Coordinates of C-alpha atoms in Angstrom, one line a residue:
Chain H
M776 CA 121.2 -263.3 -32.4
T777 CA 122.8 -266.7 -32.3
P778 CA 124.4 -266.6 -28.6
G779 CA 128.4 -267.2 -28.9
V780 CA 128.8 -266.4 -32.4
S781 CA 130.2 -262.3 -32.1
D782 CA 128.9 -259.4 -34.5
E783 CA 132.3 -259.7 -35.9
V784 CA 132.9 -263.2 -36.8
A785 CA 129.1 -263.2 -38.1
E786 CA 129.6 -260.3 -40.4
S787 CA 133.3 -261.9 -42.6
V788 CA 130.9 -264.8 -42.3
A789 CA 128.5 -263.0 -43.8
D790 CA 131.1 -261.5 -46.4
K791 CA 132.3 -264.8 -47.7
L792 CA 128.8 -266.5 -48.0
S793 CA 128.3 -263.6 -50.9
D794 CA 132.0 -263.3 -52.3
P795 CA 131.2 -265.0 -55.3
V796 CA 135.1 -265.2 -55.8
E797 CA 134.7 -267.5 -52.0
V798 CA 131.9 -269.4 -53.1
A799 CA 132.8 -270.3 -56.6
R800 CA 136.1 -272.0 -54.4
S801 CA 134.8 -273.6 -52.1
R802 CA 132.9 -275.7 -53.8
V803 CA 129.6 -276.1 -51.8
L804 CA 127.1 -277.6 -53.6
P805 CA 123.8 -275.1 -53.1
I806 CA 121.8 -276.9 -51.5
R807 CA 124.7 -277.0 -48.9
Y808 CA 122.9 -273.1 -47.7
L809 CA 119.7 -274.8 -48.1
S810 CA 120.6 -277.1 -44.8
A811 CA 122.6 -274.2 -43.5
F812 CA 118.8 -272.2 -43.7
N813 CA 117.6 -274.8 -41.9
A814 CA 119.6 -275.2 -38.7
A815 CA 120.4 -271.2 -38.8
R816 CA 118.1 -270.4 -35.7
S817 CA 119.0 -267.0 -36.3
P818 CA 117.4 -265.1 -39.3
R819 CA 120.8 -262.6 -39.9
W820 CA 122.0 -265.4 -42.1
A821 CA 119.1 -265.5 -44.3
V822 CA 120.5 -262.6 -46.7
A823 CA 123.6 -264.4 -47.1
L824 CA 122.6 -267.8 -47.4
E825 CA 120.4 -266.9 -50.1
M826 CA 123.4 -264.9 -52.0
A827 CA 125.1 -267.7 -51.3
L828 CA 122.9 -269.5 -53.1
Q829 CA 122.2 -267.1 -55.8
L830 CA 125.8 -267.3 -56.6
A831 CA 126.5 -271.6 -56.3
L832 CA 123.9 -271.8 -58.9
S833 CA 125.5 -269.8 -61.8
N834 CA 124.3 -272.9 -63.8
V835 CA 120.9 -272.3 -63.6
P836 CA 119.9 -270.2 -66.6
R837 CA 117.5 -267.6 -67.6
L838 CA 114.8 -268.9 -69.6
D839 CA 112.4 -267.1 -71.7
G840 CA 109.3 -268.2 -73.1
R841 CA 107.2 -270.2 -71.2
T842 CA 108.4 -273.7 -68.8
L843 CA 106.4 -276.5 -66.5
I844 CA 108.0 -276.9 -63.9
L845 CA 107.4 -281.2 -61.9
I846 CA 109.0 -281.9 -58.8
D847 CA 108.6 -285.5 -57.9
T848 CA 107.3 -285.2 -53.8
S849 CA 106.0 -289.0 -53.9
G850 CA 107.7 -291.3 -51.1
S851 CA 111.3 -292.0 -52.6
M852 CA 111.8 -288.5 -52.5
S853 CA 111.5 -287.6 -49.0
A854 CA 114.8 -290.7 -48.4
K855 CA 117.2 -288.3 -47.0
F856 CA 120.8 -288.8 -48.6
G857 CA 123.7 -287.7 -47.5
K858 CA 124.9 -290.2 -44.3
D859 CA 124.4 -287.1 -42.3
G860 CA 120.9 -287.7 -43.1
S861 CA 119.6 -283.6 -43.1
L862 CA 118.6 -283.4 -46.9
R863 CA 115.8 -285.5 -48.9
Y864 CA 116.2 -285.1 -52.3
W865 CA 112.8 -283.9 -52.3
E866 CA 114.4 -280.2 -51.2
A867 CA 117.4 -280.7 -53.3
A868 CA 115.1 -280.7 -56.2
T869 CA 112.6 -277.8 -54.5
V870 CA 116.0 -276.0 -54.1
F871 CA 116.3 -276.8 -58.6
G872 CA 113.0 -275.9 -59.5
L873 CA 112.5 -272.8 -57.5
A874 CA 115.5 -271.1 -58.8
L875 CA 114.9 -272.3 -62.1
A876 CA 111.4 -270.9 -61.8
A877 CA 113.3 -267.8 -60.2
R878 CA 115.1 -267.7 -63.6
S879 CA 112.0 -268.6 -65.7
A880 CA 110.3 -265.4 -67.2
D881 CA 107.1 -267.5 -66.8
A882 CA 106.9 -270.5 -65.0
D883 CA 105.3 -272.7 -63.5
V884 CA 105.4 -275.4 -60.5
V885 CA 103.4 -278.1 -60.3
S886 CA 104.4 -280.7 -56.8
F887 CA 103.9 -284.3 -58.3
S888 CA 103.6 -286.9 -55.5
S889 CA 100.0 -290.1 -55.9
F890 CA 98.6 -286.6 -57.1
S891 CA 99.5 -283.3 -58.5
R892 CA 99.5 -279.1 -57.3
V893 CA 100.7 -275.9 -58.3
F894 CA 102.8 -274.2 -56.5
A895 CA 101.7 -271.2 -56.1
V896 CA 105.7 -268.7 -57.2
E897 CA 105.5 -265.7 -55.2
P898 CA 108.0 -262.3 -57.4
G899 CA 110.3 -261.7 -56.1
E900 CA 110.1 -264.6 -53.2
W901 CA 114.2 -265.8 -52.2
V902 CA 114.3 -269.9 -52.8
L903 CA 115.5 -270.7 -49.1
P904 CA 112.4 -269.2 -47.8
A905 CA 110.3 -271.0 -50.8
V906 CA 111.9 -274.4 -50.3
R907 CA 110.8 -273.9 -46.7
R908 CA 107.1 -272.7 -47.2
F909 CA 106.6 -276.1 -49.6
G910 CA 107.7 -278.7 -47.2
R911 CA 105.6 -277.1 -44.2
A912 CA 102.4 -276.2 -47.2
G913 CA 103.1 -279.7 -47.0
Y914 CA 103.1 -279.6 -51.0
F915 CA 102.8 -283.8 -51.1
Y916 CA 100.5 -285.8 -52.2
G917 CA 100.7 -290.0 -51.3
Q918 CA 103.3 -291.8 -51.8
G919 CA 103.2 -292.6 -55.2
T920 CA 104.6 -291.6 -58.2
E921 CA 101.8 -290.2 -61.3
T922 CA 104.8 -289.0 -63.1
E923 CA 102.5 -289.7 -66.9
R924 CA 99.6 -287.3 -66.0
A925 CA 101.2 -285.0 -63.8
V926 CA 102.8 -283.9 -67.1
R927 CA 99.5 -284.8 -68.6
E928 CA 97.2 -282.9 -67.1
H929 CA 99.7 -279.5 -65.8
Y930 CA 100.7 -279.1 -69.8
K931 CA 99.4 -276.5 -71.5
R932 CA 101.4 -275.7 -74.7
H933 CA 104.4 -274.6 -72.6
D934 CA 107.8 -274.2 -74.6
R935 CA 109.8 -276.4 -72.1
V936 CA 109.0 -279.1 -69.6
V937 CA 111.2 -279.9 -66.6
I938 CA 110.7 -283.1 -65.0
L939 CA 112.8 -282.8 -60.8
T940 CA 112.3 -286.7 -60.2
D941 CA 114.1 -289.7 -59.3
E942 CA 112.3 -291.4 -62.6
Q943 CA 111.0 -294.2 -60.7
A944 CA 107.5 -293.1 -62.3
H945 CA 104.2 -296.3 -61.6
W946 CA 102.9 -297.9 -63.9
H947 CA 100.6 -295.1 -66.0
G948 CA 99.3 -296.7 -69.7
S949 CA 101.6 -294.9 -71.3
R950 CA 104.6 -295.2 -73.4
H951 CA 106.5 -293.5 -71.7
V952 CA 105.7 -290.4 -68.7
A953 CA 106.5 -287.7 -71.6
S954 CA 104.3 -289.6 -74.3
S955 CA 101.9 -286.7 -74.3
I956 CA 104.6 -284.5 -74.9
P957 CA 104.6 -283.1 -78.5
A958 CA 108.2 -284.5 -80.4
T959 CA 108.7 -280.5 -80.7
I960 CA 109.1 -279.8 -77.4
P961 CA 112.0 -280.3 -75.2
V962 CA 111.7 -282.0 -71.8
Y963 CA 114.4 -282.2 -70.1
T964 CA 114.8 -284.9 -67.5
W965 CA 116.5 -283.8 -63.6
N966 CA 117.7 -286.4 -62.0
L967 CA 119.2 -287.1 -58.4
A968 CA 119.2 -290.3 -58.1
G969 CA 120.9 -291.8 -60.3
Y970 CA 119.1 -295.4 -60.6
A971 CA 119.4 -297.9 -63.6
G972 CA 116.5 -297.0 -65.1
G973 CA 115.0 -293.9 -67.0
H974 CA 110.8 -293.0 -67.1
V975 CA 111.3 -291.4 -70.9
P976 CA 113.3 -292.7 -73.9
A977 CA 116.3 -291.5 -75.1
A978 CA 115.0 -289.0 -78.4
R979 CA 115.7 -286.0 -79.5
N980 CA 113.9 -283.5 -77.7
R981 CA 114.1 -286.1 -74.8
H982 CA 116.9 -284.8 -72.5
T983 CA 118.2 -286.7 -69.6
F984 CA 120.9 -285.1 -66.7
G985 CA 121.4 -284.2 -63.5
G986 CA 123.0 -284.7 -60.5
L987 CA 123.2 -282.6 -57.1
S988 CA 125.2 -279.6 -58.9
D989 CA 123.9 -277.3 -60.8
A990 CA 127.0 -278.0 -63.7
A991 CA 124.3 -279.5 -66.2
F992 CA 121.7 -276.6 -66.1
A993 CA 123.8 -275.1 -68.4
M994 CA 122.3 -277.6 -71.0
I995 CA 119.6 -275.8 -71.0
P996 CA 119.7 -273.0 -73.3
M997 CA 122.8 -275.0 -75.2
I998 CA 121.0 -277.5 -76.5
E999 CA 118.0 -275.1 -77.3
A1000 CA 120.1 -272.6 -79.1
G1001 CA 121.0 -276.3 -81.7
E1002 CA 124.5 -276.4 -80.3
A1003 CA 124.7 -279.5 -79.1
Q1004 CA 122.1 -282.3 -80.1
A1005 CA 123.7 -284.8 -77.5
W1006 CA 125.3 -285.2 -74.9
P1007 CA 129.3 -283.8 -75.1
F1008 CA 130.7 -286.7 -74.6
Chain D
M314 CA 107.6 -309.7 -68.3
A315 CA 105.3 -309.8 -64.8
M316 CA 105.7 -307.8 -62.7
G317 CA 106.2 -310.3 -60.0
D318 CA 109.0 -311.9 -61.5
T319 CA 111.9 -309.8 -59.8
M320 CA 110.3 -307.1 -57.9
G321 CA 108.3 -309.4 -54.4
K322 CA 106.4 -305.8 -53.8
F323 CA 104.3 -306.8 -56.7
N324 CA 104.5 -311.1 -56.7
F325 CA 100.6 -310.9 -56.6
K326 CA 101.0 -314.3 -58.7
S327 CA 98.9 -317.5 -55.6
R328 CA 101.7 -319.9 -54.7
E329 CA 101.7 -323.4 -56.5
N330 CA 102.1 -320.7 -59.6
R331 CA 105.4 -319.8 -58.2
H332 CA 107.2 -322.3 -59.4
E333 CA 109.2 -322.2 -56.0
L334 CA 109.8 -326.0 -56.7
E335 CA 111.6 -326.8 -60.1
F336 CA 114.9 -326.8 -60.2
E337 CA 117.2 -327.4 -63.8
G338 CA 115.8 -330.5 -65.8
A339 CA 112.4 -330.8 -64.0
P340 CA 109.8 -331.0 -66.7
G341 CA 109.0 -328.3 -68.1
Y342 CA 111.5 -326.4 -66.7
V343 CA 111.9 -322.7 -68.5
P344 CA 116.0 -321.1 -67.2
E345 CA 115.5 -317.7 -65.2
Y346 CA 114.3 -314.7 -67.4
R347 CA 118.8 -313.4 -67.9
P348 CA 117.7 -309.6 -68.7
P349 CA 119.6 -309.1 -72.6
R350 CA 123.3 -307.4 -72.8
Y351 CA 123.4 -303.7 -71.7
W352 CA 125.2 -302.7 -74.4
P353 CA 124.0 -302.9 -77.5
P354 CA 121.2 -301.7 -78.7
L355 CA 122.3 -297.8 -78.0
Y356 CA 118.0 -297.1 -77.7
G357 CA 117.5 -300.0 -75.7
P358 CA 113.5 -301.3 -76.5
E359 CA 110.9 -301.2 -73.1
E360 CA 113.1 -304.3 -71.5
V361 CA 113.6 -303.2 -67.9
R362 CA 111.1 -301.1 -65.7
T363 CA 111.6 -297.9 -63.2
F364 CA 110.6 -299.3 -59.5
E365 CA 107.6 -298.7 -59.7
G366 CA 107.0 -300.2 -62.6
A367 CA 106.6 -297.9 -65.1
P368 CA 107.8 -298.4 -68.4
G369 CA 111.6 -298.2 -67.5
F370 CA 113.8 -297.6 -70.1
V371 CA 117.7 -298.4 -70.2
R372 CA 120.3 -295.5 -70.7
E373 CA 123.1 -295.0 -72.6
P374 CA 126.0 -296.7 -70.8
K375 CA 128.3 -292.9 -70.2
L376 CA 125.0 -291.4 -69.6
E377 CA 123.7 -294.1 -66.4
L378 CA 127.3 -293.5 -65.3
F379 CA 127.6 -289.6 -65.4
L380 CA 124.2 -289.4 -63.6
L381 CA 125.3 -292.5 -61.0
A382 CA 128.4 -290.5 -60.7
V383 CA 126.9 -287.1 -60.1
S384 CA 123.6 -288.4 -57.3
N385 CA 125.7 -291.1 -55.7
M386 CA 127.9 -290.2 -52.8
V387 CA 129.7 -294.4 -52.7
G388 CA 129.2 -296.3 -49.4
E389 CA 125.4 -295.1 -48.7
D390 CA 121.9 -296.9 -49.4
T391 CA 119.2 -295.4 -51.4
F392 CA 115.0 -296.1 -51.3
Y393 CA 115.1 -298.0 -54.0
E394 CA 119.1 -299.7 -54.3
A395 CA 121.2 -301.2 -51.3
A396 CA 124.6 -299.8 -51.7
S397 CA 126.0 -302.6 -52.6
D398 CA 124.3 -303.2 -55.4
R399 CA 124.5 -299.1 -56.4
D400 CA 128.3 -299.0 -56.0
A401 CA 128.4 -302.2 -58.0
R402 CA 126.6 -300.9 -60.8
G403 CA 129.2 -297.5 -60.8
Q404 CA 132.1 -300.8 -61.1
R405 CA 131.0 -302.5 -64.3
R406 CA 129.4 -299.2 -66.1
G407 CA 133.0 -297.6 -65.8
R408 CA 134.7 -300.4 -66.8

């Protein structure tokens, strides 16, 4: 029970949160449901917020084959964004990364900073509690951004690679962070911070998109279906 | 270009090599490095670095503007970039 909120009020809020029309109309950024989940002390909100998050992530595609998902947890990703400062970049990256993993036939999720580790995804686990587990279990390995090494060490013949990051990689000695990935394998960079310099050159099978909304995720199946070879500008 | 030229964080040069006393017209004066114009080329060579020193790649201006627009709240500082620099960059790319 949350003090001061009656069951009737809570029920009507929960109804709105699980109504696809209301969620679409509200245009609330998906990660805002994580702030609400983090702020809510009563567990009774968890179901409604997870439903709202899943509805808000309508553009996150279902992916076949094997997907390698790398989440940047370096120092810069711990920076807060937004004036209220309730969210950090790694939280946005993890919401998207774990939502994508949940909708992938077979996904390996890796957290990388100075070092990297596999984050074991539990089948059927909801995204919001999984993000909390990710944070509490401390999937942070120093301040560095060893993107190139994480990609190289964890790539095992996956069908695609998705890197959620601000792209500000540390010096690595390769031409770019995805040099170890065959040119035939698509590498998608999801940029959360919008800095000027990218970590891979624009090329075929090397795509960059991003943002705090999930809108651009729809590009992945489009690109792979061959409907789009370039930005639809 | 050495990282120390642009980033104080990586300024490993010894003091006498920093050329602090050089000025235009002095013997051996080398003009400050100016990055090449952004447009063209569309897919530029490795002429920039990420904020942490890896080879960086210039983006096609529309993509840069898109990424800035979808990840940015105007007037807010970020880890590597002050709000004023960031907003000015957005305005330049928007033109």
